Short mmCIF file of C-alpha atoms in Angstrom, two decimals:
data_model
loop_
_atom_site.label_atom_id
_atom_site.label_comp_id
_atom_site.label_asym_id
_atom_site.label_seq_id
_atom_site.Cartn_x
_atom_site.Cartn_y
_atom_site.Cartn_z
CA MET S 270 0.01 0.07 -0.03
CA LYS S 271 2.89 2.28 0.81
CA HIS S 272 4.26 1.50 -2.56
CA SER S 273 1.09 2.14 -4.21
CA ILE S 274 0.70 5.64 -2.56
CA TRP S 275 4.41 6.38 -3.49
CA LEU S 276 3.64 5.48 -7.10
CA LEU S 277 0.52 7.50 -7.36
CA ALA S 278 2.57 10.52 -6.02
CA LEU S 279 4.84 10.08 -8.94
CA VAL S 280 2.17 9.39 -11.52
CA LEU S 281 -0.20 12.33 -10.84
CA PRO S 282 2.30 15.11 -11.32
CA SER S 283 3.58 13.47 -14.50
CA ALA S 284 -0.04 13.09 -15.85
CA GLN S 285 -0.79 16.85 -14.90
CA LEU S 286 2.48 17.94 -16.56
CA THR S 287 1.58 16.04 -19.79
CA ALA S 288 -1.95 17.39 -19.74
CA GLN S 289 -0.66 20.90 -19.16
CA LYS S 290 1.78 20.57 -22.11
CA LYS S 291 -1.03 19.12 -24.21
CA ALA S 292 -3.30 22.29 -23.29
CA ASP S 293 -0.43 24.66 -24.13
CA ARG S 294 0.23 22.86 -27.40
CA LYS S 295 -3.40 23.37 -28.46
CA THR S 296 -3.35 27.04 -27.35
CA LEU S 297 -0.11 27.61 -29.27
CA GLY S 298 -1.49 25.95 -32.43
CA ASN S 299 -4.61 28.16 -32.12
CA LEU S 300 -2.48 31.32 -31.74
CA GLN S 301 -0.61 30.39 -34.93
CA THR S 302 -3.94 29.75 -36.88
CA HIS S 303 -5.51 32.97 -35.72
CA ILE S 304 -2.50 35.25 -36.32
CA SER S 305 -1.74 33.54 -39.65
CA TYR S 306 -5.15 34.47 -41.02
CA LEU S 307 -5.54 37.98 -39.29
CA ALA S 308 -2.04 38.94 -40.56
CA SER S 309 -2.51 37.45 -44.03
CA ASP S 310 -2.38 39.45 -47.21
CA LYS S 311 -6.12 38.56 -47.76
CA LEU S 312 -7.02 40.99 -45.05
CA GLU S 313 -4.92 43.80 -46.61
CA GLY S 314 -3.71 45.35 -43.38
CA ARG S 315 -7.11 45.45 -41.56
CA LEU S 316 -7.52 49.25 -42.05
CA THR S 317 -10.40 50.78 -40.11
CA GLY S 318 -13.39 50.87 -42.24
CA SER S 319 -11.93 48.65 -45.08
CA PRO S 320 -13.09 45.29 -46.39
CA GLY S 321 -10.04 43.78 -44.65
CA GLU S 322 -11.38 45.05 -41.41
CA GLN S 323 -14.74 43.50 -42.02
CA LEU S 324 -13.12 40.16 -42.89
CA ALA S 325 -11.24 40.22 -39.54
CA ALA S 326 -14.39 41.16 -37.68
CA SER S 327 -16.27 38.21 -39.35
CA TYR S 328 -13.45 35.89 -38.22
CA ILE S 329 -13.47 37.15 -34.63
CA SER S 330 -17.15 36.94 -34.53
CA ALA S 331 -17.13 33.27 -35.61
CA GLN S 332 -14.52 32.48 -33.17
CA MET S 333 -16.42 34.07 -30.32
CA LYS S 334 -19.58 32.15 -31.35
CA GLN S 335 -17.41 28.91 -31.33
CA ALA S 336 -16.28 29.75 -27.96
CA GLY S 337 -19.81 30.00 -26.59
CA LEU S 338 -19.81 33.69 -26.11
CA THR S 339 -23.15 35.62 -26.29
CA PRO S 340 -23.34 38.37 -28.86
CA LYS S 341 -23.26 41.81 -27.16
CA GLY S 342 -22.88 44.26 -30.15
CA ASP S 343 -25.61 46.39 -31.86
CA ASN S 344 -25.80 43.91 -34.61
CA GLY S 345 -24.89 40.44 -33.29
CA TYR S 346 -21.23 40.58 -32.07
CA LEU S 347 -20.63 43.89 -34.05
CA GLN S 348 -20.67 47.45 -32.74
CA THR S 349 -20.23 50.08 -35.33
CA PHE S 350 -18.80 53.56 -34.68
CA PRO S 351 -18.20 56.65 -36.87
CA VAL S 352 -14.88 58.04 -37.79
CA ASN S 353 -15.04 61.69 -38.99
CA GLU S 354 -11.62 62.75 -40.48
CA GLY S 355 -12.17 66.07 -42.00
CA LYS S 356 -11.80 66.95 -45.67
CA THR S 357 -10.69 64.80 -48.55
CA ILE S 358 -9.56 65.81 -52.00
CA ASP S 359 -12.36 65.18 -54.37
CA PRO S 360 -11.49 63.64 -57.68
CA ALA S 361 -12.83 66.83 -59.32
CA SER S 362 -9.90 68.79 -57.88
CA SER S 363 -7.00 69.47 -60.24
CA LEU S 364 -3.85 71.51 -60.81
CA THR S 365 -2.36 71.75 -64.21
CA ILE S 366 1.01 73.48 -64.63
CA ASN S 367 2.10 74.39 -68.16
CA ASN S 368 -0.53 71.85 -69.50
CA ASN S 369 0.77 69.00 -67.27
CA ALA S 370 -1.93 67.64 -64.96
CA LEU S 371 -0.36 66.98 -61.48
CA ILE S 372 -1.17 64.08 -59.24
CA PRO S 373 -3.10 64.94 -55.94
CA VAL S 374 -1.14 64.29 -52.75
CA GLU S 375 1.97 63.19 -54.53
CA GLN S 376 2.49 66.57 -56.22
CA TYR S 377 -0.12 68.99 -54.86
CA ILE S 378 -2.55 69.30 -52.03
CA PRO S 379 -5.29 71.84 -51.55
CA LEU S 380 -4.94 73.61 -48.19
CA PRO S 381 -7.82 73.15 -45.87
CA PHE S 382 -8.83 76.90 -45.75
CA SER S 383 -8.98 77.05 -49.62
CA ALA S 384 -12.22 78.09 -51.23
CA GLN S 385 -13.87 75.53 -53.57
CA LYS S 386 -13.30 77.42 -56.75
CA ARG S 387 -11.47 77.49 -60.05
CA ALA S 388 -8.73 79.87 -61.11
CA LYS S 389 -6.55 80.29 -64.09
CA GLY S 390 -3.74 82.43 -65.25
CA ASP S 391 -0.26 83.03 -66.94
CA VAL S 392 2.02 83.89 -64.07
CA MET S 393 5.43 85.18 -63.53
CA PRO S 394 6.85 83.64 -60.39
CA ALA S 395 8.27 86.88 -59.08
CA VAL S 396 5.34 89.13 -60.04
CA ASN S 397 2.14 89.21 -57.98
CA GLU S 398 -0.62 90.92 -60.04
CA PRO S 399 -4.14 91.70 -58.92
CA ASP S 400 -6.69 89.56 -60.65
CA ASN S 401 -4.22 86.83 -61.25
CA ILE S 402 -2.93 83.73 -59.54
CA TRP S 403 0.03 84.15 -57.14
CA LEU S 404 2.84 81.97 -56.71
CA LEU S 405 4.38 82.38 -53.28
CA ASN S 406 7.81 81.10 -52.34
CA VAL S 407 7.54 80.03 -48.89
CA LYS S 408 11.12 80.75 -48.26
CA ASP S 409 10.38 84.44 -48.74
CA ILE S 410 7.65 84.55 -46.20
CA GLU S 411 8.75 85.94 -42.94
CA SER S 412 7.32 84.35 -39.78
CA ASP S 413 7.77 83.61 -36.20
CA PRO S 414 9.33 80.08 -35.88
CA HIS S 415 7.04 79.19 -33.08
CA THR S 416 3.87 79.94 -35.10
CA ASP S 417 1.84 77.11 -36.36
CA PRO S 418 2.92 76.44 -40.10
CA LEU S 419 -0.71 76.16 -41.26
CA GLU S 420 -1.46 79.57 -39.71
CA ILE S 421 1.48 81.04 -41.56
CA TYR S 422 -0.05 79.77 -44.90
CA HIS S 423 -3.39 81.03 -43.92
CA GLN S 424 -2.14 84.45 -43.08
CA ALA S 425 -0.15 84.76 -46.32
CA ALA S 426 -3.01 83.47 -48.49
CA ALA S 427 -5.44 85.89 -46.74
CA GLU S 428 -3.19 88.86 -47.44
CA ALA S 429 -2.93 87.71 -51.18
CA ALA S 430 -6.62 87.52 -51.45
CA LYS S 431 -7.02 90.97 -49.98
CA ALA S 432 -4.47 92.34 -52.42
CA GLY S 433 -6.52 90.92 -55.40
CA ALA S 434 -5.02 87.41 -56.05
CA THR S 435 -7.54 85.06 -57.63
CA GLY S 436 -5.74 81.99 -56.33
CA VAL S 437 -2.44 81.10 -54.56
CA VAL S 438 0.04 78.46 -55.09
CA PHE S 439 2.66 77.81 -52.31
CA TYR S 440 5.95 76.30 -53.38
CA ASN S 441 9.33 75.53 -51.53
CA GLY S 442 7.48 74.77 -48.42
CA PRO S 443 9.69 72.77 -45.85
CA GLU S 444 6.85 70.20 -45.04
CA THR S 445 6.44 66.74 -46.49
CA ALA S 446 3.45 65.88 -48.37
CA ALA S 447 2.35 63.57 -45.57
CA ASP S 448 2.45 66.52 -43.16
CA VAL S 449 0.39 68.76 -45.24
CA HIS S 450 -2.08 66.09 -46.10
CA LYS S 451 -2.78 65.79 -42.30
CA TRP S 452 -3.89 69.33 -42.22
CA LEU S 453 -7.03 68.51 -44.11
CA SER S 454 -8.36 67.07 -40.75
CA LYS S 455 -8.11 70.66 -39.10
CA GLU S 456 -10.81 73.12 -38.79
CA THR S 457 -9.92 76.42 -40.42
CA THR S 458 -11.66 79.60 -41.56
CA PRO S 459 -12.27 79.37 -45.36
CA LEU S 460 -10.84 82.12 -47.69
CA THR S 461 -12.53 83.41 -50.75
CA ILE S 462 -9.93 82.03 -53.18
CA PRO S 463 -8.52 78.57 -54.04
CA VAL S 464 -5.14 77.72 -52.37
CA MET S 465 -2.71 74.96 -53.28
CA TRP S 466 0.54 73.62 -51.93
CA VAL S 467 3.03 71.89 -54.19
CA THR S 468 5.89 69.35 -53.53
CA ASP S 469 9.62 69.74 -54.16
CA GLY S 470 9.65 68.45 -57.73
CA ILE S 471 6.98 70.95 -58.79
CA SER S 472 8.73 73.73 -56.85
CA LYS S 473 11.71 73.48 -59.00
CA THR S 474 9.56 74.11 -62.02
CA MET S 475 8.12 77.13 -60.49
CA GLU S 476 11.68 78.44 -59.57
CA ASN S 477 13.21 77.92 -63.08
CA ALA S 478 10.30 79.09 -65.22
CA GLU S 479 9.97 82.65 -66.60
CA GLU S 480 6.27 82.19 -67.13
CA VAL S 481 3.90 79.41 -65.66
CA GLN S 482 0.38 78.60 -67.06
CA VAL S 483 -1.69 77.55 -64.04
CA SER S 484 -5.20 76.11 -64.00
CA MET S 485 -6.63 75.06 -60.58
CA ASN S 486 -9.77 73.74 -59.27
CA VAL S 487 -10.35 73.00 -55.53
CA VAL S 488 -13.26 70.61 -54.65
CA PHE S 489 -13.43 68.93 -51.14
CA GLY S 490 -15.18 65.84 -50.06
CA ALA S 491 -16.06 64.76 -46.43
CA SER S 492 -13.94 61.88 -45.00
CA LYS S 493 -16.23 59.83 -43.00
CA ARG S 494 -15.87 56.02 -42.39
CA THR S 495 -17.47 53.51 -40.07
CA GLY S 496 -15.19 51.35 -37.92
CA THR S 497 -16.40 48.08 -36.24
CA ASN S 498 -15.80 46.57 -32.73
CA VAL S 499 -16.46 42.96 -32.09
CA ILE S 500 -17.98 42.14 -28.64
CA GLY S 501 -18.76 38.76 -26.97
CA PHE S 502 -20.10 38.22 -23.60
CA LEU S 503 -19.36 35.33 -21.03
CA ASP S 504 -22.42 35.52 -18.95
CA ASN S 505 -21.79 33.91 -15.59
CA LYS S 506 -24.96 35.55 -14.05
CA ALA S 507 -22.50 37.44 -11.78
CA PRO S 508 -23.16 41.04 -10.53
CA ALA S 509 -19.79 42.23 -11.71
CA THR S 510 -18.12 42.12 -15.10
CA ILE S 511 -14.36 42.29 -16.38
CA ILE S 512 -13.49 43.52 -19.79
CA ILE S 513 -10.52 41.94 -21.71
CA GLY S 514 -9.62 43.72 -24.88
CA ALA S 515 -7.37 44.09 -27.79
CA HIS S 516 -7.40 46.16 -31.00
CA PHE S 517 -7.49 44.20 -34.28
CA ASP S 518 -7.17 47.13 -36.78
CA HIS S 519 -3.87 47.98 -38.39
CA LEU S 520 -2.56 50.37 -41.15
CA GLY S 521 -3.68 48.90 -44.38
CA LYS S 522 -1.22 50.01 -47.09
CA GLY S 523 -0.25 53.07 -45.01
CA GLU S 524 -3.21 55.19 -46.43
CA ASP S 525 -3.61 57.13 -43.14
CA HIS S 526 0.05 58.29 -43.37
CA ASN S 527 1.03 56.51 -39.99
CA SER S 528 3.52 54.04 -41.54
CA LEU S 529 7.15 54.29 -40.57
CA ALA S 530 7.90 53.12 -44.09
CA PRO S 531 5.92 55.81 -45.78
CA ASN S 532 7.43 55.07 -49.39
CA ASP S 533 6.58 51.38 -49.08
CA LYS S 534 2.88 50.95 -50.20
CA SER S 535 3.03 47.17 -49.36
CA ILE S 536 0.46 45.63 -47.13
CA HIS S 537 1.12 46.24 -43.41
CA ASN S 538 -0.04 42.99 -41.98
CA GLY S 539 0.44 43.90 -38.30
CA ALA S 540 1.15 40.45 -36.89
CA ASP S 541 2.38 41.83 -33.67
CA ASP S 542 0.41 44.97 -33.88
CA ASN S 543 -2.09 43.66 -33.12
CA ALA S 544 -3.06 40.33 -34.48
CA SER S 545 -1.11 38.92 -31.47
CA GLY S 546 -3.31 40.52 -28.88
CA THR S 547 -6.52 39.68 -30.89
CA ALA S 548 -5.34 36.07 -31.10
CA ALA S 549 -4.80 35.99 -27.27
CA LEU S 550 -8.24 37.48 -26.78
CA ILE S 551 -9.86 34.64 -28.76
CA GLU S 552 -7.93 31.99 -26.79
CA LEU S 553 -8.78 33.60 -23.46
CA ALA S 554 -12.39 33.45 -24.32
CA ARG S 555 -12.06 29.63 -24.99
CA LEU S 556 -10.10 29.05 -21.83
CA LEU S 557 -12.23 31.24 -19.45
CA LYS S 558 -15.53 29.63 -20.77
CA ALA S 559 -14.12 26.22 -19.77
CA ALA S 560 -12.76 27.60 -16.45
CA HIS S 561 -15.93 28.66 -14.67
CA PHE S 562 -14.61 31.50 -12.65
CA ASN S 563 -18.11 32.50 -11.63
CA LYS S 564 -17.24 35.82 -9.73
CA TYR S 565 -17.21 37.69 -12.86
CA ASN S 566 -19.06 37.98 -16.33
CA VAL S 567 -16.31 38.68 -18.95
CA LEU S 568 -16.78 41.04 -21.88
CA PHE S 569 -14.31 40.22 -24.69
CA THR S 570 -13.82 43.17 -26.94
CA ALA S 571 -11.81 43.46 -30.16
CA PHE S 572 -11.54 47.14 -30.94
CA SER S 573 -10.88 48.82 -34.25
CA GLY S 574 -9.93 52.46 -34.80
CA GLU S 575 -7.07 52.15 -32.38
CA GLU S 576 -4.42 53.16 -34.89
CA LEU S 577 -6.40 56.35 -35.77
CA GLY S 578 -6.52 57.41 -32.06
CA LEU S 579 -8.49 54.91 -29.80
CA PHE S 580 -11.80 55.63 -31.79
CA GLY S 581 -13.22 52.14 -31.13
CA SER S 582 -12.42 51.88 -27.41
CA LYS S 583 -13.65 55.43 -26.85
CA TYR S 584 -16.95 54.77 -28.51
CA PHE S 585 -17.28 51.52 -26.59
CA ALA S 586 -16.65 53.24 -23.31
CA ASP S 587 -19.28 55.76 -24.17
CA HIS S 588 -21.82 53.27 -25.31
CA SER S 589 -20.96 50.24 -23.26
CA PRO S 590 -23.38 47.21 -23.62
CA VAL S 591 -22.96 46.68 -19.80
CA GLU S 592 -23.26 49.42 -17.11
CA LEU S 593 -19.71 50.54 -16.53
CA GLY S 594 -20.31 50.90 -12.82
CA SER S 595 -20.45 47.09 -12.65
CA VAL S 596 -17.10 46.76 -14.40
CA ASP S 597 -14.42 45.75 -11.93
CA TYR S 598 -11.40 46.09 -14.27
CA MET S 599 -10.18 46.04 -17.87
CA ILE S 600 -7.16 44.23 -19.22
CA ASN S 601 -5.62 45.30 -22.52
CA MET S 602 -3.20 43.35 -24.71
CA ASP S 603 -1.49 45.27 -27.37
CA MET S 604 1.73 43.80 -29.09
CA ILE S 605 2.33 40.87 -27.00
CA GLY S 606 3.99 38.67 -29.78
CA ARG S 607 7.60 39.44 -29.47
CA LEU S 608 8.61 38.33 -25.99
CA ASP S 609 12.22 38.64 -25.71
CA THR S 610 13.66 37.34 -22.26
CA SER S 611 16.41 39.88 -22.25
CA LYS S 612 13.91 42.67 -22.42
CA GLY S 613 11.00 40.95 -20.69
CA LEU S 614 7.33 41.81 -20.48
CA GLN S 615 5.97 45.30 -19.88
CA VAL S 616 2.91 45.61 -17.59
CA GLY S 617 1.22 49.11 -17.47
CA GLY S 618 -1.60 50.26 -15.26
CA VAL S 619 -0.35 48.74 -11.95
CA GLY S 620 -1.05 51.93 -10.13
CA THR S 621 -4.61 52.20 -11.11
CA SER S 622 -5.67 49.86 -8.08
CA PRO S 623 -3.91 49.03 -4.75
CA VAL S 624 -4.22 45.33 -5.37
CA TRP S 625 -2.45 45.13 -8.72
CA PRO S 626 1.21 45.08 -7.64
CA GLU S 627 0.63 42.02 -5.33
CA VAL S 628 -1.67 40.14 -7.90
CA VAL S 629 0.52 40.83 -10.90
CA LYS S 630 3.72 39.67 -9.07
CA ALA S 631 1.99 36.51 -7.86
CA ALA S 632 0.88 35.72 -11.53
CA ALA S 633 4.30 36.58 -12.96
CA PRO S 634 5.85 33.57 -14.94
CA ALA S 635 9.18 32.28 -13.50
CA GLY S 636 12.41 33.55 -15.22
CA ILE S 637 10.62 36.38 -17.07
CA LYS S 638 11.74 39.88 -16.43
CA LEU S 639 8.79 42.27 -15.76
CA THR S 640 8.86 46.06 -16.13
CA PHE S 641 6.11 47.97 -14.38
CA ASP S 642 4.45 51.21 -15.35
CA SER S 643 2.04 52.71 -12.81
CA SER S 644 0.14 54.89 -15.39
CA GLY S 645 -3.38 54.11 -16.47
CA THR S 646 -3.01 56.09 -19.65
CA GLY S 647 -0.96 55.72 -22.84
CA PRO S 648 -1.48 55.27 -26.53
CA SER S 649 -3.56 52.25 -26.31
CA ASP S 650 -7.18 51.32 -25.58
CA HIS S 651 -6.85 50.81 -21.72
CA THR S 652 -6.73 54.67 -21.71
CA SER S 653 -10.44 54.90 -22.59
CA PHE S 654 -11.36 52.79 -19.55
CA TYR S 655 -9.05 54.44 -17.14
CA LEU S 656 -10.73 57.72 -17.98
CA LYS S 657 -14.04 56.19 -16.75
CA ASN S 658 -12.32 55.38 -13.32
CA ILE S 659 -11.92 51.73 -14.08
CA PRO S 660 -8.61 50.05 -12.95
CA VAL S 661 -6.65 48.75 -15.96
CA LEU S 662 -3.65 46.59 -16.88
CA PHE S 663 -1.73 46.75 -20.15
CA PHE S 664 0.38 43.96 -21.48
CA PHE S 665 3.09 44.77 -24.01
CA THR S 666 6.25 42.89 -25.15
CA GLY S 667 7.96 46.09 -26.42
CA SER S 668 8.57 47.73 -29.71
CA HIS S 669 10.86 46.51 -32.45
CA ALA S 670 12.22 47.37 -35.78
CA ASP S 671 9.17 46.09 -37.77
CA TYR S 672 6.83 48.38 -35.71
CA HIS S 673 4.30 50.03 -38.25
CA LYS S 674 6.22 48.55 -41.31
CA PRO S 675 5.28 45.88 -43.87
CA SER S 676 7.71 43.60 -42.26
CA ASP S 677 5.55 42.93 -39.05
CA ASP S 678 4.55 39.46 -40.31
CA ALA S 679 3.43 36.17 -38.64
CA ASP S 680 6.68 34.39 -39.08
CA ARG S 681 8.35 36.73 -36.65
CA ILE S 682 6.02 36.09 -33.78
CA ASN S 683 7.32 34.40 -30.71
CA TYR S 684 4.37 31.99 -30.17
CA ASN S 685 5.80 30.24 -27.08
CA GLY S 686 6.34 33.61 -25.63
CA GLU S 687 2.80 34.66 -26.38
CA VAL S 688 1.53 31.65 -24.65
CA VAL S 689 3.50 32.74 -21.43
CA VAL S 690 1.80 36.15 -21.60
CA LEU S 691 -1.64 34.68 -22.11
CA LYS S 692 -1.34 32.38 -19.23
CA MET S 693 -0.30 35.29 -17.05
CA VAL S 694 -3.42 37.15 -17.95
CA TYR S 695 -5.38 33.98 -17.21
CA ASP S 696 -3.73 33.63 -13.76
CA ILE S 697 -4.63 37.27 -12.91
CA VAL S 698 -8.32 36.58 -13.70
CA GLU S 699 -8.16 33.55 -11.53
CA LYS S 700 -6.40 35.29 -8.65
CA THR S 701 -8.94 38.15 -8.71
CA ASN S 702 -11.93 35.79 -8.93
CA GLY S 703 -12.44 35.69 -5.15
CA MET S 704 -11.78 39.37 -4.52
CA THR S 705 -14.19 42.15 -3.70
CA LYS S 706 -14.55 45.07 -6.14
CA LEU S 707 -11.12 46.41 -6.91
CA ALA S 708 -10.59 50.02 -5.68
CA PHE S 709 -9.51 52.43 -8.39
CA THR S 710 -6.64 54.92 -7.95
CA LYS S 711 -5.74 57.82 -10.20
CA THR S 712 -2.18 57.85 -11.67
CA LYS S 713 0.20 60.10 -13.39
CA ASP S 714 -0.65 60.63 -16.87
CA LYS S 715 1.61 59.19 -19.68
CA GLN S 716 1.53 61.24 -22.90
CA MET S 717 1.46 59.65 -26.36
CA ALA S 718 4.73 58.98 -28.06
CA THR S 719 6.37 61.86 -29.69
CA SER S 720 9.79 62.81 -30.94
CA THR S 721 9.96 65.94 -28.80
CA ARG S 722 11.68 65.85 -25.49
CA PHE S 723 10.18 67.89 -22.70
CA SER S 724 11.02 68.32 -18.92
CA VAL S 725 7.64 69.88 -17.75
CA THR S 726 4.00 68.72 -17.85
CA LEU S 727 0.80 70.58 -17.82
CA GLY S 728 -1.02 67.76 -16.10
CA ILE S 729 -3.87 67.09 -18.55
CA MET S 730 -4.87 63.81 -20.41
CA PRO S 731 -5.68 64.70 -24.12
CA ASP S 732 -8.44 63.18 -26.10
CA TYR S 733 -6.47 61.17 -28.65
CA THR S 734 -9.57 60.87 -30.87
CA TRP S 735 -10.01 64.72 -31.21
CA GLN S 736 -10.01 65.65 -34.87
CA LYS S 737 -10.83 69.39 -34.62
CA ASN S 738 -8.48 72.40 -33.86
CA GLY S 739 -6.59 72.42 -30.58
CA VAL S 740 -6.10 69.69 -27.92
CA HIS S 741 -9.36 68.49 -26.29
CA VAL S 742 -8.82 67.99 -22.46
CA ASP S 743 -10.31 64.49 -21.43
CA ALA S 744 -9.19 64.75 -17.79
CA VAL S 745 -7.10 67.13 -15.48
CA THR S 746 -4.83 65.56 -12.97
CA GLU S 747 -5.49 66.69 -9.48
CA GLY S 748 -2.70 68.78 -7.90
CA LYS S 749 -0.79 69.33 -11.20
CA THR S 750 -0.32 72.74 -12.99
CA ALA S 751 -3.47 72.81 -15.06
CA TYR S 752 -5.66 71.77 -12.10
CA LYS S 753 -4.02 74.60 -9.98
CA ALA S 754 -4.59 77.05 -12.81
CA GLY S 755 -8.27 76.17 -13.19
CA LEU S 756 -8.48 74.14 -16.43
CA ALA S 757 -11.19 71.53 -16.64
CA ALA S 758 -12.15 68.45 -18.57
CA ASN S 759 -13.72 69.41 -22.05
CA ASP S 760 -11.50 72.53 -22.32
CA ILE S 761 -9.80 72.86 -25.66
CA ILE S 762 -6.25 74.13 -25.53
CA ILE S 763 -5.66 76.56 -28.38
CA LYS S 764 -2.44 78.35 -27.21
CA LEU S 765 0.37 77.78 -24.84
CA GLY S 766 2.50 80.75 -24.22
CA ASN S 767 3.28 82.19 -27.61
CA HIS S 768 2.60 78.79 -29.35
CA THR S 769 -0.50 78.23 -31.22
CA VAL S 770 -1.75 74.73 -30.46
CA ALA S 771 -3.55 73.19 -33.43
CA ASN S 772 -2.98 69.51 -32.47
CA LEU S 773 -1.30 67.15 -30.04
CA GLU S 774 2.14 67.57 -31.70
CA ASP S 775 1.96 71.22 -31.58
CA TYR S 776 1.11 70.88 -27.78
CA MET S 777 4.25 68.67 -27.32
CA GLN S 778 6.41 71.17 -29.22
CA ALA S 779 5.09 73.98 -26.99
CA LEU S 780 5.91 71.92 -23.81
CA ALA S 781 9.42 71.31 -25.11
CA SER S 782 10.04 75.02 -24.97
CA PHE S 783 9.46 75.41 -21.17
CA LYS S 784 11.44 74.33 -18.20
CA LYS S 785 10.43 73.98 -14.39
CA GLY S 786 9.78 77.32 -12.87
CA ASP S 787 8.78 79.06 -16.00
CA LYS S 788 5.62 81.29 -16.07
CA THR S 789 3.33 81.51 -19.02
CA THR S 790 -0.25 81.49 -20.15
CA VAL S 791 -2.70 78.95 -21.52
CA TRP S 792 -5.60 79.97 -23.70
CA VAL S 793 -8.46 77.56 -23.95
CA LYS S 794 -11.95 77.45 -25.50
CA ARG S 795 -14.66 76.61 -22.93
CA GLY S 796 -17.89 76.22 -24.84
CA ALA S 797 -18.37 79.41 -26.74
CA GLN S 798 -15.90 81.36 -24.62
CA GLU S 799 -12.11 81.80 -24.83
CA LYS S 800 -10.43 81.83 -21.41
CA LYS S 801 -6.83 82.74 -20.49
CA PHE S 802 -5.12 81.08 -17.40
CA ASP S 803 -1.69 82.05 -15.80
CA ILE S 804 0.30 79.05 -15.01
CA GLN S 805 3.76 78.19 -13.56
CA PHE S 806 5.50 74.93 -14.34
#
């Protein structure tokens, strides 16, 4: 009998180990299947609003149904949301120089304040005549280097219109076509004449010609598209719910000018970003359905519109299919497919609840280096839930050379590493299953990535989905500079010191010009009024 007991003690761990390995092998194989499909050329990069995004949404919906999840969207598993991106260049727009028709975006771009009109003329570059088109060399325009470039163009074109110009073509501008194209999303005051910007190659034509025949026509269209979230519900009849999410959209072929290989029009498959997180979401649905952790219901959500600025998750948070007051916490997985043991796993949001540090460390896999970030904000979808006072965790295996490039393919995923991350998320759900509702804690804000270095912060959380002029304040951090000065949520920052703030990048550039102790002013739009606040960093 003693021998039997001893043998049983040996056999049981071995059987459990074999079963565990078998379960892991199934999970690993499923991850490979999901990522191989989601990151295939067939889906053409899963651009928000594209047929590829719809194919991905259909696949995720089918997987949720197979896992036994209840549909929780507006139409089955699907929740659609609007993406309004400002103006587009209508095909009727045209610019002809010396009888050569130019290509929109590649060679010319109408500026957003342009009138939708035609103009025609024979022009000498150095001569600005009334009742004719003006060719303006940007190098000759005097301006404050801190002024918003679009405002410089607007001012120069307005002065030309006042002096009798029938149209304006700017050349020798320092911006790239991608930069200027982004301006079409900005709100501006329209002028009475058509205004165009041309690229370097066309600028040389302007400089070297004695006379230029110009024919221009500006016609704008509205850029609106519809994105789709995919939502499945594991209904355990519990009073509380947790949300597990990952975005499934990517860059398509770089149409939105957010590729880091802008000259490569190949498909950006986004295997790591974020087919990896989406695949883990699907597998967690299958595993948690079988686990019967009955303390929580689980809302599994695949977001779209993340690459455009968290559109899908923000819409979800504002139109949640469950009462957000019943949501205990949210877990976000974004780029979890490149686990490198030397770099380890990054876990964000650990400061959003007092229980997170202990829970996360207890669930940490052996031998994996962990890097913690306390902030509940950042350039991914957990931000939308943190701003609703919900504790969050964010899992990320780090950036890499293939980020936002066509080379982010399925064959570069560390599938074994992703299983490790997925199991850690599973363990966290298991460890919180017996807990009471998690307390929420506010944290320091983490700004979106920018090339600008700055040593001060205003202490506001910007709305990353804001497409109009200025920076929309989603939240103000208590005790920080903006809070002390009197700024509030829903203010729109339009000027910081002498810097006009037209967008988030302008805001970052402005911050970079200040140091601790500096005093300045902030101008905001609050409803229909403009307000000025004195601040000190």
